[in-house]
PDB file of C-alpha atoms and ligand atoms in Angstrom:
ATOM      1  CA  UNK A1291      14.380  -5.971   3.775  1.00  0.00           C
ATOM      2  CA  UNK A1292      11.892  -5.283   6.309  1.00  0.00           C
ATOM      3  CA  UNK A1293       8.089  -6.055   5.040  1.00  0.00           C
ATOM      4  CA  UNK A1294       5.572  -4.173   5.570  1.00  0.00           C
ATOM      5  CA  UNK A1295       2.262  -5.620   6.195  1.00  0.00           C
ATOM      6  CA  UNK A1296      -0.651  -2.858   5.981  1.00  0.00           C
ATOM      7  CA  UNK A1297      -4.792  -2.892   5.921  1.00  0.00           C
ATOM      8  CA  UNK A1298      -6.435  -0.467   4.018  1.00  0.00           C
ATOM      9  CA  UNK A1299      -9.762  -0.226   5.700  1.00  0.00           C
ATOM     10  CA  UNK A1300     -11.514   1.700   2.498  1.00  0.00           C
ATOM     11  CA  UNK A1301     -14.233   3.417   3.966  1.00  0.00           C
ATOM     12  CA  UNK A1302     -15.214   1.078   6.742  1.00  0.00           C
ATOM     13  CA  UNK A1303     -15.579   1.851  10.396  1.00  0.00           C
ATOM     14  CA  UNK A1304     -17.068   4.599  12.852  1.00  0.00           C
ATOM     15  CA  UNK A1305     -15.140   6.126  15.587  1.00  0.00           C
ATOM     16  CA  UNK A1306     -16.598   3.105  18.078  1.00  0.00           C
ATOM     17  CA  UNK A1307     -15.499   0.610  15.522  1.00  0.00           C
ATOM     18  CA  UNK A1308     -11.851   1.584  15.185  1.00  0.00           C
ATOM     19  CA  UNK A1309     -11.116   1.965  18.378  1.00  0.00           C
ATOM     20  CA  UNK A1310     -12.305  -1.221  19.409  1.00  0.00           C
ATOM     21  CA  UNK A1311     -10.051  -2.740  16.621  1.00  0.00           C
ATOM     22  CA  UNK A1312      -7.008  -0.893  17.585  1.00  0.00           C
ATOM     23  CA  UNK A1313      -7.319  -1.478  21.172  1.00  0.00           C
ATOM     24  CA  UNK A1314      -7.583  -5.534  19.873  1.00  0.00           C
ATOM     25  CA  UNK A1315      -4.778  -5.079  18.118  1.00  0.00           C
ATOM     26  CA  UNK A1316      -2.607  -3.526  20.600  1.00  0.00           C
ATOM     27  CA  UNK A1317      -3.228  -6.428  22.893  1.00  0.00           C
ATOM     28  CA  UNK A1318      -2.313  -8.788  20.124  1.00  0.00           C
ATOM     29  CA  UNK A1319       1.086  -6.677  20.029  1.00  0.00           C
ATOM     30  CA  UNK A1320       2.382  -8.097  23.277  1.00  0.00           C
ATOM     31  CA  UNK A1321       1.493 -11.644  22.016  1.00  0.00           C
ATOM     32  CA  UNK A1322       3.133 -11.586  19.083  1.00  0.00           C
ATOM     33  CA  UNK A1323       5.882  -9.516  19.113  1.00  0.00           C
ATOM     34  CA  UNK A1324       8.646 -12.514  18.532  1.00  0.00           C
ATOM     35  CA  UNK A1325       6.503 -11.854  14.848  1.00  0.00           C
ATOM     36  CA  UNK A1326       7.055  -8.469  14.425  1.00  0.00           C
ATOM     37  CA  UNK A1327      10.265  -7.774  14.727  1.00  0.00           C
ATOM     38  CA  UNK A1328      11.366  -7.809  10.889  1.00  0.00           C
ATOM     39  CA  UNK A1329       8.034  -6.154  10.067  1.00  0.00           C
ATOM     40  CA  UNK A1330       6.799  -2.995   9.836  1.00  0.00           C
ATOM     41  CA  UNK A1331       2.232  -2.667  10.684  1.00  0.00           C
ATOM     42  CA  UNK A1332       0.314  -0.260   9.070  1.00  0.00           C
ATOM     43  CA  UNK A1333      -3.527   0.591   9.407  1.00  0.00           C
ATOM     44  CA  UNK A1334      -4.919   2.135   6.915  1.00  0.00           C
ATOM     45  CA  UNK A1335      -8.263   4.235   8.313  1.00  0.00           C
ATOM     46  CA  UNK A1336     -10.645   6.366   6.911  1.00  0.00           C
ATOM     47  CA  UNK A1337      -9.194  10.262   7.675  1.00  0.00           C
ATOM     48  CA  UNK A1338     -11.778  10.402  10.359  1.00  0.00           C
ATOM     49  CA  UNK A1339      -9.864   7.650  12.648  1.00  0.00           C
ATOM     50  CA  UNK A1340      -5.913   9.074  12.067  1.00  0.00           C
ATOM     51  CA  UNK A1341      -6.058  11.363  15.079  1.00  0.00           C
ATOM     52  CA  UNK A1342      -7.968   8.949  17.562  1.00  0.00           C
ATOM     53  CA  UNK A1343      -5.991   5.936  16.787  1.00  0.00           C
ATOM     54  CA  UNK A1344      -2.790   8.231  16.436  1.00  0.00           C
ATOM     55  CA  UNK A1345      -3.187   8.495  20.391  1.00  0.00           C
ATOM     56  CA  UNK A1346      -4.205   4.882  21.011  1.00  0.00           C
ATOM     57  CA  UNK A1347      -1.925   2.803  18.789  1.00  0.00           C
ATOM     58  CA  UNK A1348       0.680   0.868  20.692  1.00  0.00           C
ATOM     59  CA  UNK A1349       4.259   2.157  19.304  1.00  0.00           C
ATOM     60  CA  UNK A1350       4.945  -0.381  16.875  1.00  0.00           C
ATOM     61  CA  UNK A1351       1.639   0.283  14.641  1.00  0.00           C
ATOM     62  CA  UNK A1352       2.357   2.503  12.224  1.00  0.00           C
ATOM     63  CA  UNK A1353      -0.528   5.134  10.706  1.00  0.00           C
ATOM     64  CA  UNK A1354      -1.145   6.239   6.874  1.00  0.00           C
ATOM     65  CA  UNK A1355      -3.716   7.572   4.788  1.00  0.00           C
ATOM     66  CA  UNK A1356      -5.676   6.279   1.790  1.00  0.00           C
ATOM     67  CA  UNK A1357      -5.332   9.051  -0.284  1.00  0.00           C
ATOM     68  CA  UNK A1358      -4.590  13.017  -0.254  1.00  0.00           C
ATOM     69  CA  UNK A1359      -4.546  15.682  -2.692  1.00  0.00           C
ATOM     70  CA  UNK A1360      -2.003  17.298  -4.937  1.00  0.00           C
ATOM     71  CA  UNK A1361      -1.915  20.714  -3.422  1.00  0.00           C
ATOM     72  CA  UNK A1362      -1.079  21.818   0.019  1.00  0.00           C
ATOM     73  CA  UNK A1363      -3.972  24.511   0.706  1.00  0.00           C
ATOM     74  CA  UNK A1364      -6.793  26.527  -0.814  1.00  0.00           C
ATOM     75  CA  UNK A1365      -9.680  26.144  -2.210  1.00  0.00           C
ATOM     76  CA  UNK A1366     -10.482  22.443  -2.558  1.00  0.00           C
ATOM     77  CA  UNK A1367     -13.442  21.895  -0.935  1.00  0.00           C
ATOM     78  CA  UNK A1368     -13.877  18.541   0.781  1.00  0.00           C
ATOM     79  CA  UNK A1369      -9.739  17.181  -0.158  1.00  0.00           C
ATOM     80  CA  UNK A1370      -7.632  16.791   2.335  1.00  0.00           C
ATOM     81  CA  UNK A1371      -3.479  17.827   2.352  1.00  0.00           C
ATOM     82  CA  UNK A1372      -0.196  16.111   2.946  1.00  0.00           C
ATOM     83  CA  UNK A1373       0.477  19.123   5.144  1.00  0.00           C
ATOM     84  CA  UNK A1374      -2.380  18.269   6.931  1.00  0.00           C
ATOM     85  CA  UNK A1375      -1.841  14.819   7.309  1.00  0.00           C
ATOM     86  CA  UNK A1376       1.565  14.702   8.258  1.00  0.00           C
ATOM     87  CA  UNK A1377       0.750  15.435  12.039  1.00  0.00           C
ATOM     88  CA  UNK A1378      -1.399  12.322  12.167  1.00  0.00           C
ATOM     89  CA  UNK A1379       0.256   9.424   9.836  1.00  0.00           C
ATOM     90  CA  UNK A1380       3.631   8.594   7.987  1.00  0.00           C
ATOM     91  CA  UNK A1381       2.300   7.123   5.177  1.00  0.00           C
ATOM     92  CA  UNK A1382      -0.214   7.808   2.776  1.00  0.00           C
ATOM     93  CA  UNK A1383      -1.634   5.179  -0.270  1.00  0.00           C
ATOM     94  CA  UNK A1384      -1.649   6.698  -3.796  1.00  0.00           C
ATOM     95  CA  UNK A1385      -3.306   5.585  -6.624  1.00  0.00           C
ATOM     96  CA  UNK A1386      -5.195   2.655  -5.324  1.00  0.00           C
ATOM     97  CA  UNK A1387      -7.378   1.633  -8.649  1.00  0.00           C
ATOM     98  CA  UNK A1388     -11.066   2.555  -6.519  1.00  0.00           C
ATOM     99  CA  UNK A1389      -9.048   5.921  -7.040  1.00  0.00           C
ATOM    100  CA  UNK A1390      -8.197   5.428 -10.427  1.00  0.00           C
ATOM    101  CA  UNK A1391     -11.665   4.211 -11.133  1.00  0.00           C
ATOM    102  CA  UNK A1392     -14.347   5.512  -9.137  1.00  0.00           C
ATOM    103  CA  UNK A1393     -12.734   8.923  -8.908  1.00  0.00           C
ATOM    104  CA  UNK A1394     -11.123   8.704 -12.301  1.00  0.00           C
ATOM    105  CA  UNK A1395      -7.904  10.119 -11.017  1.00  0.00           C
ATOM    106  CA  UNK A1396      -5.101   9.653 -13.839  1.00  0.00           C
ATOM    107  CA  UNK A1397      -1.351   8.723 -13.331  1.00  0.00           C
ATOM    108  CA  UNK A1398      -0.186  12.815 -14.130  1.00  0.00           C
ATOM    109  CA  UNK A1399      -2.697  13.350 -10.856  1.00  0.00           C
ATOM    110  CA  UNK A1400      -0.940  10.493  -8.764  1.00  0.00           C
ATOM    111  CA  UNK A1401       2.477  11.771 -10.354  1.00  0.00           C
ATOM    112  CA  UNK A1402       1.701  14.980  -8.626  1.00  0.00           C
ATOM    113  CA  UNK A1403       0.686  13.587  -5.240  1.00  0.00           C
ATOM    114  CA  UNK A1404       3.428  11.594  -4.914  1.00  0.00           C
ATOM    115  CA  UNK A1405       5.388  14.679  -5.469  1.00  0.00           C
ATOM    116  CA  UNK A1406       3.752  16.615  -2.690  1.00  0.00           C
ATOM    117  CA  UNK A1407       3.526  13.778  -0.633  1.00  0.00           C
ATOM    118  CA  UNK A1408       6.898  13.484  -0.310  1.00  0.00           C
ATOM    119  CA  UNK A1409       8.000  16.953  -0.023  1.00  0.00           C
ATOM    120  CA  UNK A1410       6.016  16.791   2.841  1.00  0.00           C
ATOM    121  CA  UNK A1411       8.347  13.918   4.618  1.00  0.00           C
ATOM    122  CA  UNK A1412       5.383  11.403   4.155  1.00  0.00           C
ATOM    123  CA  UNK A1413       6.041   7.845   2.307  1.00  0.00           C
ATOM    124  CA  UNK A1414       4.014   7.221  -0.738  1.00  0.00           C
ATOM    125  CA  UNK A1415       2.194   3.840  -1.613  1.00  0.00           C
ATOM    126  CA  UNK A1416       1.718   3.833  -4.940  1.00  0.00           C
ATOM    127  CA  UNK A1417      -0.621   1.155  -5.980  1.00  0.00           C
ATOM    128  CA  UNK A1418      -0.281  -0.217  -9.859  1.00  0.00           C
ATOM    129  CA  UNK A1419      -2.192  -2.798 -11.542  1.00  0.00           C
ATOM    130  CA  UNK A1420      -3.788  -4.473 -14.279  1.00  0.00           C
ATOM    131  CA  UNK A1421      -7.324  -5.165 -15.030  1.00  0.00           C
ATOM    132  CA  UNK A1422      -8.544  -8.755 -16.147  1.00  0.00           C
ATOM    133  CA  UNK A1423      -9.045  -7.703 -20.000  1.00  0.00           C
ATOM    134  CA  UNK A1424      -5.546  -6.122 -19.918  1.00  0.00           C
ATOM    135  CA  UNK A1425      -4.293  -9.405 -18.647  1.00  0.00           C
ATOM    136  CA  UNK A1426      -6.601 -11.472 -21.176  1.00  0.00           C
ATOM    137  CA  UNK A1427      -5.201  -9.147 -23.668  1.00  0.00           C
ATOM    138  CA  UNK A1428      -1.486  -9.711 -22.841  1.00  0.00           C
ATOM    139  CA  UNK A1429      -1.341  -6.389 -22.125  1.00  0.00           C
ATOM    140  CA  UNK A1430      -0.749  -6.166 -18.325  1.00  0.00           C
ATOM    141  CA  UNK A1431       3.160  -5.417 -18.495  1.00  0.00           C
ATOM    142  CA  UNK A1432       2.204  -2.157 -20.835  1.00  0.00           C
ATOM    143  CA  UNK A1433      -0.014  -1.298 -18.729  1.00  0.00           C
ATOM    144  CA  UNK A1434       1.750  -1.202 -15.212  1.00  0.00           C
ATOM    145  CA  UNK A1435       4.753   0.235 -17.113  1.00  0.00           C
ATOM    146  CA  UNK A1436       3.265   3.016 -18.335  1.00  0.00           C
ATOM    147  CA  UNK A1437       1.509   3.514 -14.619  1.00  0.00           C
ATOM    148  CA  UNK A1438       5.188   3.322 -13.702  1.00  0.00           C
ATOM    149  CA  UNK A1439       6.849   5.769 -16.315  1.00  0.00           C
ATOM    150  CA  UNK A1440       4.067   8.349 -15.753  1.00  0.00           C
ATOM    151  CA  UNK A1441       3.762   8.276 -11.673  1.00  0.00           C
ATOM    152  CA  UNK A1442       7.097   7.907 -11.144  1.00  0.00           C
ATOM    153  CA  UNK A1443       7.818  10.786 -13.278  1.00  0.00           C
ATOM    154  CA  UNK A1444      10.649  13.325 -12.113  1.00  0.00           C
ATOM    155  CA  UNK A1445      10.548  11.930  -9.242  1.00  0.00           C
ATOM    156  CA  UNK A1446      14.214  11.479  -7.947  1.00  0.00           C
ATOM    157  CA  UNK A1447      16.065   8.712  -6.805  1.00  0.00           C
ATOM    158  CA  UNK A1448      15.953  10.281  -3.221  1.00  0.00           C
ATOM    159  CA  UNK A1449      12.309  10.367  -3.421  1.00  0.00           C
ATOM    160  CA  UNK A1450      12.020   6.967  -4.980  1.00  0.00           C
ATOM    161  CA  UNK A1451      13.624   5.329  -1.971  1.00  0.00           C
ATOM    162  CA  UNK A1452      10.907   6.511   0.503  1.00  0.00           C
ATOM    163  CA  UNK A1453       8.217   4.934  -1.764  1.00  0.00           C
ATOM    164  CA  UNK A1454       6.697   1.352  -1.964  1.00  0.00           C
ATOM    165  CA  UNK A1455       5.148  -0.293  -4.557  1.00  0.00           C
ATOM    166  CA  UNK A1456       1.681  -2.101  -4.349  1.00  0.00           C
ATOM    167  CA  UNK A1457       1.390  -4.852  -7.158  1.00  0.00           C
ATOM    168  CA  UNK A1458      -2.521  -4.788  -7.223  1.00  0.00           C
ATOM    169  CA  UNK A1459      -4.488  -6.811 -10.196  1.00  0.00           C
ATOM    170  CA  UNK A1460      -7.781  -5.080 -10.150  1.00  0.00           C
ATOM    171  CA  UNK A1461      -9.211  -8.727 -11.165  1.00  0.00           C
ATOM    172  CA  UNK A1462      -7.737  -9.764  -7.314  1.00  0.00           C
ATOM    173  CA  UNK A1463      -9.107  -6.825  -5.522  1.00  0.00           C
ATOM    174  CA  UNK A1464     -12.047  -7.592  -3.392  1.00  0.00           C
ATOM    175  CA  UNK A1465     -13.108 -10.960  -5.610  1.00  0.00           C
ATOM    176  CA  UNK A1466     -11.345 -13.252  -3.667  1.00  0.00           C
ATOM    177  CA  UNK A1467      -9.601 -14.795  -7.126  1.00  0.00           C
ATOM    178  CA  UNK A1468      -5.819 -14.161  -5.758  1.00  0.00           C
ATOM    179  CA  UNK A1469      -2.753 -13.781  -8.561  1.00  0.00           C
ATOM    180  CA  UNK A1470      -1.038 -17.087  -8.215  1.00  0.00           C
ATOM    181  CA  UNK A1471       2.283 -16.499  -6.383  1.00  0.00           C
ATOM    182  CA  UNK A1472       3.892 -17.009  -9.690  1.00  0.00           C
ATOM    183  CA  UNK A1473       1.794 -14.861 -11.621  1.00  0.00           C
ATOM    184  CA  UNK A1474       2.437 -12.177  -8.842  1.00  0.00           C
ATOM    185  CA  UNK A1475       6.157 -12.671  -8.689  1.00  0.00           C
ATOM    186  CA  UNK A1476       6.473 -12.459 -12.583  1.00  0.00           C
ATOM    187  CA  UNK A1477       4.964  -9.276 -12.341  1.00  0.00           C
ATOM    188  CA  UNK A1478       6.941  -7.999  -9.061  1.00  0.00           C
ATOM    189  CA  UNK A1479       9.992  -8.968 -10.785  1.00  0.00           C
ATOM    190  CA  UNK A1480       9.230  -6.803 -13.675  1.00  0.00           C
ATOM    191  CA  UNK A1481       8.500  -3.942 -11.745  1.00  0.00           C
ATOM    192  CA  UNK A1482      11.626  -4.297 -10.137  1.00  0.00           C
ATOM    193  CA  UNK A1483      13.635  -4.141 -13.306  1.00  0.00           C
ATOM    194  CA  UNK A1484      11.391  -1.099 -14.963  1.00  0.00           C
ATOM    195  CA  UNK A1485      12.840   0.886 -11.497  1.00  0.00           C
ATOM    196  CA  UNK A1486      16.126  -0.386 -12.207  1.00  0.00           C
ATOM    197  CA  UNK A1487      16.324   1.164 -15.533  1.00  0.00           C
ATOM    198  CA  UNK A1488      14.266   4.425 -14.232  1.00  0.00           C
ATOM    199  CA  UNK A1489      16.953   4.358 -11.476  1.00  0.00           C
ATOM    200  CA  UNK A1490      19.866   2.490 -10.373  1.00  0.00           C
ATOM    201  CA  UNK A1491      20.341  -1.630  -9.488  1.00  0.00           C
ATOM    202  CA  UNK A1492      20.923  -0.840  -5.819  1.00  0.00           C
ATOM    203  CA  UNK A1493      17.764   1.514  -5.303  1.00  0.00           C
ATOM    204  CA  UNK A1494      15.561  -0.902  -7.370  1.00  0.00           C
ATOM    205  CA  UNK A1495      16.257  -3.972  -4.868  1.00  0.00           C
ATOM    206  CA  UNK A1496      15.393  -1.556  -1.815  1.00  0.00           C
ATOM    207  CA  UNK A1497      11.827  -0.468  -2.720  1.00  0.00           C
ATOM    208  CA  UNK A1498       9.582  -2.883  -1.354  1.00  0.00           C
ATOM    209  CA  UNK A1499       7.176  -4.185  -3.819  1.00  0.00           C
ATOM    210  CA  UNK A1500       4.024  -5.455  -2.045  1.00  0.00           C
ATOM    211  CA  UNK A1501       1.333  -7.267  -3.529  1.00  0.00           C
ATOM    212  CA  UNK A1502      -2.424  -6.625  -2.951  1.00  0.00           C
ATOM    213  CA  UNK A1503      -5.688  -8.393  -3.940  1.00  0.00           C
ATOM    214  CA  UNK A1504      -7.816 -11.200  -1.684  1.00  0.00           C
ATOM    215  CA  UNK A1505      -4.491 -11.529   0.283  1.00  0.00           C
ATOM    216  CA  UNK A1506      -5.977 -13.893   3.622  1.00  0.00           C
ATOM    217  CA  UNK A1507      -4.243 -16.175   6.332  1.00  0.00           C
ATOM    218  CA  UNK A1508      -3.282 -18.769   3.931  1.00  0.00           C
ATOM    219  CA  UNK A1509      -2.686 -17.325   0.813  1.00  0.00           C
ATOM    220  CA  UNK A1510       0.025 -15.397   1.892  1.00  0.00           C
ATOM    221  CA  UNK A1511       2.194 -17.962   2.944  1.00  0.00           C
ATOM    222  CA  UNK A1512       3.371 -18.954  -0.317  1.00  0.00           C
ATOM    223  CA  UNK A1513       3.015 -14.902  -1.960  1.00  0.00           C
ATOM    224  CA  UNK A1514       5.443 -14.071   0.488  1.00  0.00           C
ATOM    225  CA  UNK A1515       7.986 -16.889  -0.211  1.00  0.00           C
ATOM    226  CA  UNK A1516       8.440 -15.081  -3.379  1.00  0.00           C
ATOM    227  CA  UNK A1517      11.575 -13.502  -4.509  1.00  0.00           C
ATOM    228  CA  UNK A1518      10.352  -9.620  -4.969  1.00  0.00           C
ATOM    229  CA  UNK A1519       7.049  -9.806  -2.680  1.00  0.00           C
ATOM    230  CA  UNK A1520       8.002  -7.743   0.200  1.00  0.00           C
ATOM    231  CA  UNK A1521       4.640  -7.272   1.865  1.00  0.00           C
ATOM    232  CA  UNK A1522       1.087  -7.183   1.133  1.00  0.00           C
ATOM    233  CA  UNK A1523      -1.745  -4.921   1.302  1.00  0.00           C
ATOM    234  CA  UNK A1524      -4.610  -6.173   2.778  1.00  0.00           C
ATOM    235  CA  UNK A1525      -8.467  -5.002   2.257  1.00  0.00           C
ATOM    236  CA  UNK A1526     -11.268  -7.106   3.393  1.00  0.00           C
ATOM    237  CA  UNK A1527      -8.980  -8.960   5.576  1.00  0.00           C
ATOM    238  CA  UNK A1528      -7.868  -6.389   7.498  1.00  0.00           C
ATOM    239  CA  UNK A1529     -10.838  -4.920   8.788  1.00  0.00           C
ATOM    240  CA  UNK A1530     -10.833  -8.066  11.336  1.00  0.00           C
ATOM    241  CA  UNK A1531      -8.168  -8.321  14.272  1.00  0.00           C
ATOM    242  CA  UNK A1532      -8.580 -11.672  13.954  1.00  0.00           C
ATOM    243  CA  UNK A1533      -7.437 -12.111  10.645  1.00  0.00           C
ATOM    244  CA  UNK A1534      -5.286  -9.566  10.037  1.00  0.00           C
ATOM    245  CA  UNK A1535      -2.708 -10.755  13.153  1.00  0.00           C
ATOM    246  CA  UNK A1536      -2.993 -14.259  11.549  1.00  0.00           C
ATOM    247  CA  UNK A1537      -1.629 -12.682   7.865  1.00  0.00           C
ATOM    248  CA  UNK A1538       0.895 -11.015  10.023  1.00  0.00           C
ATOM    249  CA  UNK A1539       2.103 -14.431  11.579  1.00  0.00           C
ATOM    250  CA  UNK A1540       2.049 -15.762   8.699  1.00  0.00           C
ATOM    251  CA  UNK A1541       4.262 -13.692   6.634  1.00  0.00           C
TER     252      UNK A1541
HETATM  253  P1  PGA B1679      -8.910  -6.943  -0.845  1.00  0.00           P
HETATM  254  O1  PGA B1679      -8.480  -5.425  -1.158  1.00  0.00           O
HETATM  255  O2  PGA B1679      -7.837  -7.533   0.058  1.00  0.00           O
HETATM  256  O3  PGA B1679     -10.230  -6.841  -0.172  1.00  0.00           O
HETATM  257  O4  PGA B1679      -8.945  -7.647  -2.155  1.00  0.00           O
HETATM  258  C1  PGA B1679      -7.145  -5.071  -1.396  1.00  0.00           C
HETATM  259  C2  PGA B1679      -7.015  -3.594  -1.678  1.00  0.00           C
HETATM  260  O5  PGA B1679      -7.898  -3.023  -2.337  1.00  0.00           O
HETATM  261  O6  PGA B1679      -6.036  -2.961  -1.264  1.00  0.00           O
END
């Protein structure tokens, strides 16, 4: 499987900024493409950045969003569509618990992104996780099921297969307290069997599960060694050239 190795820049960077990273970036490309070649790159950027960095990106970055909405037009002031986006990025991150939390979107809202999103020929990230009182609580594999069931509802088998996984602990995100690779692979393994039953044995071991949460140059060494970790999702790390292109050469 290839992984996929993407920063989600939140809402970090002006025009100036991002286009100095990408042109860093782009140099680093040449360096280290022996690395890439059983990986796919993905920057994350505010909506602002897709159609700049769309022209500046060197061919094997790849572009998504952090979010969209549910519908394809109308009147929704300030959201922006799948039909929109799909001239600018291929992917587009669902779900992500800031989302969930800040913006109190529900899983029946991400269900019905991830719908449009992919009637729209765009791949879905659909970020699921746990907080730390779920986990305290035993509770975390309810929890991410449930995410799972609901999200993932009606949505077919076709559909499925353009869609990845994020593993996120909301405890992980942004603390830098990491889900030992154990803990994370316990959890990635699960996941993988909930899509088994939900689908078939054969589709389940094709979606890429990635994990996300304080992911930096080190700590993904041994994540990535994991059985069912396919990737990672990087945040704070992957606002920096410098340390994102170490995570990548070191997964
Ligand atoms: P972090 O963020 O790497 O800064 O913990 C991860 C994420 O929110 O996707």
């Amino acid at each position: 499987m290839i992984s996929l190795i993407a920063a989600n820049w939140k809402m970090n960077k002006s025009l100036k900024e991002g286009v100095e990273f990408m042109n860093e970036l782009n140099n680093k490309m040449n360096e280290i493409k022996d690395k890439i070649k059983d990986k796919e790159i993905l920057i994350c950027p505010p909506f602002t950045l897709l159609q700049e960095l769309k022209k500046i990106k060197h061919d094997s970055i790849k572009l998504g969003a952090q979010n969209c909405y549910s519908e394809e037009s109308g009147a929704f002031t300030g959201e922006v569509s799948a039909v929109m986006l799909k001239d600018f990025c291929e992917y587009v991150i669902l779900g992500h618990s800031e989302r969930r939390s800040h913006f109190k979107e529900t899983n029946q809202m991400i269900n019905k992104k991830i719908k449009i999103v992919v009637k729209n020929n765009l791949k879905p990230i659909l970020c699921v996780g746990e907080t730390a009182n779920e986990r305290k609580k035993n509770k975390a594999k309810d929890v991410i099921q449930t995410q799972l069931k609901t999200c993932l509802k009606n949505i077919t088998e076709n559909e499925i297969k353009k869609t990845t996984i994020a593993y996120e602990p909301i405890w992980a995100i942004g603390t830098g307290k990491t889900a030992t690779p154990q803990e994370a692979q316990e959890i990635h393994d699960f996941i993988r069997k909930e899509l088994r039953d939900m689908y078939s044995e054969g589709t389940a071991m094709n979606i890429r599960i990635i994990y996300g949460g304080s992911i930096n140059p080190e700590n993904i060494k041994e994540l990535m060694q994991q059985r069912d970790i396919n990737g990672g999702l990087v945040g704070g790390a992957g606002l920096d050239v410098k340390s994102f292109v170490e995570i990548i050469k070191n997964i």
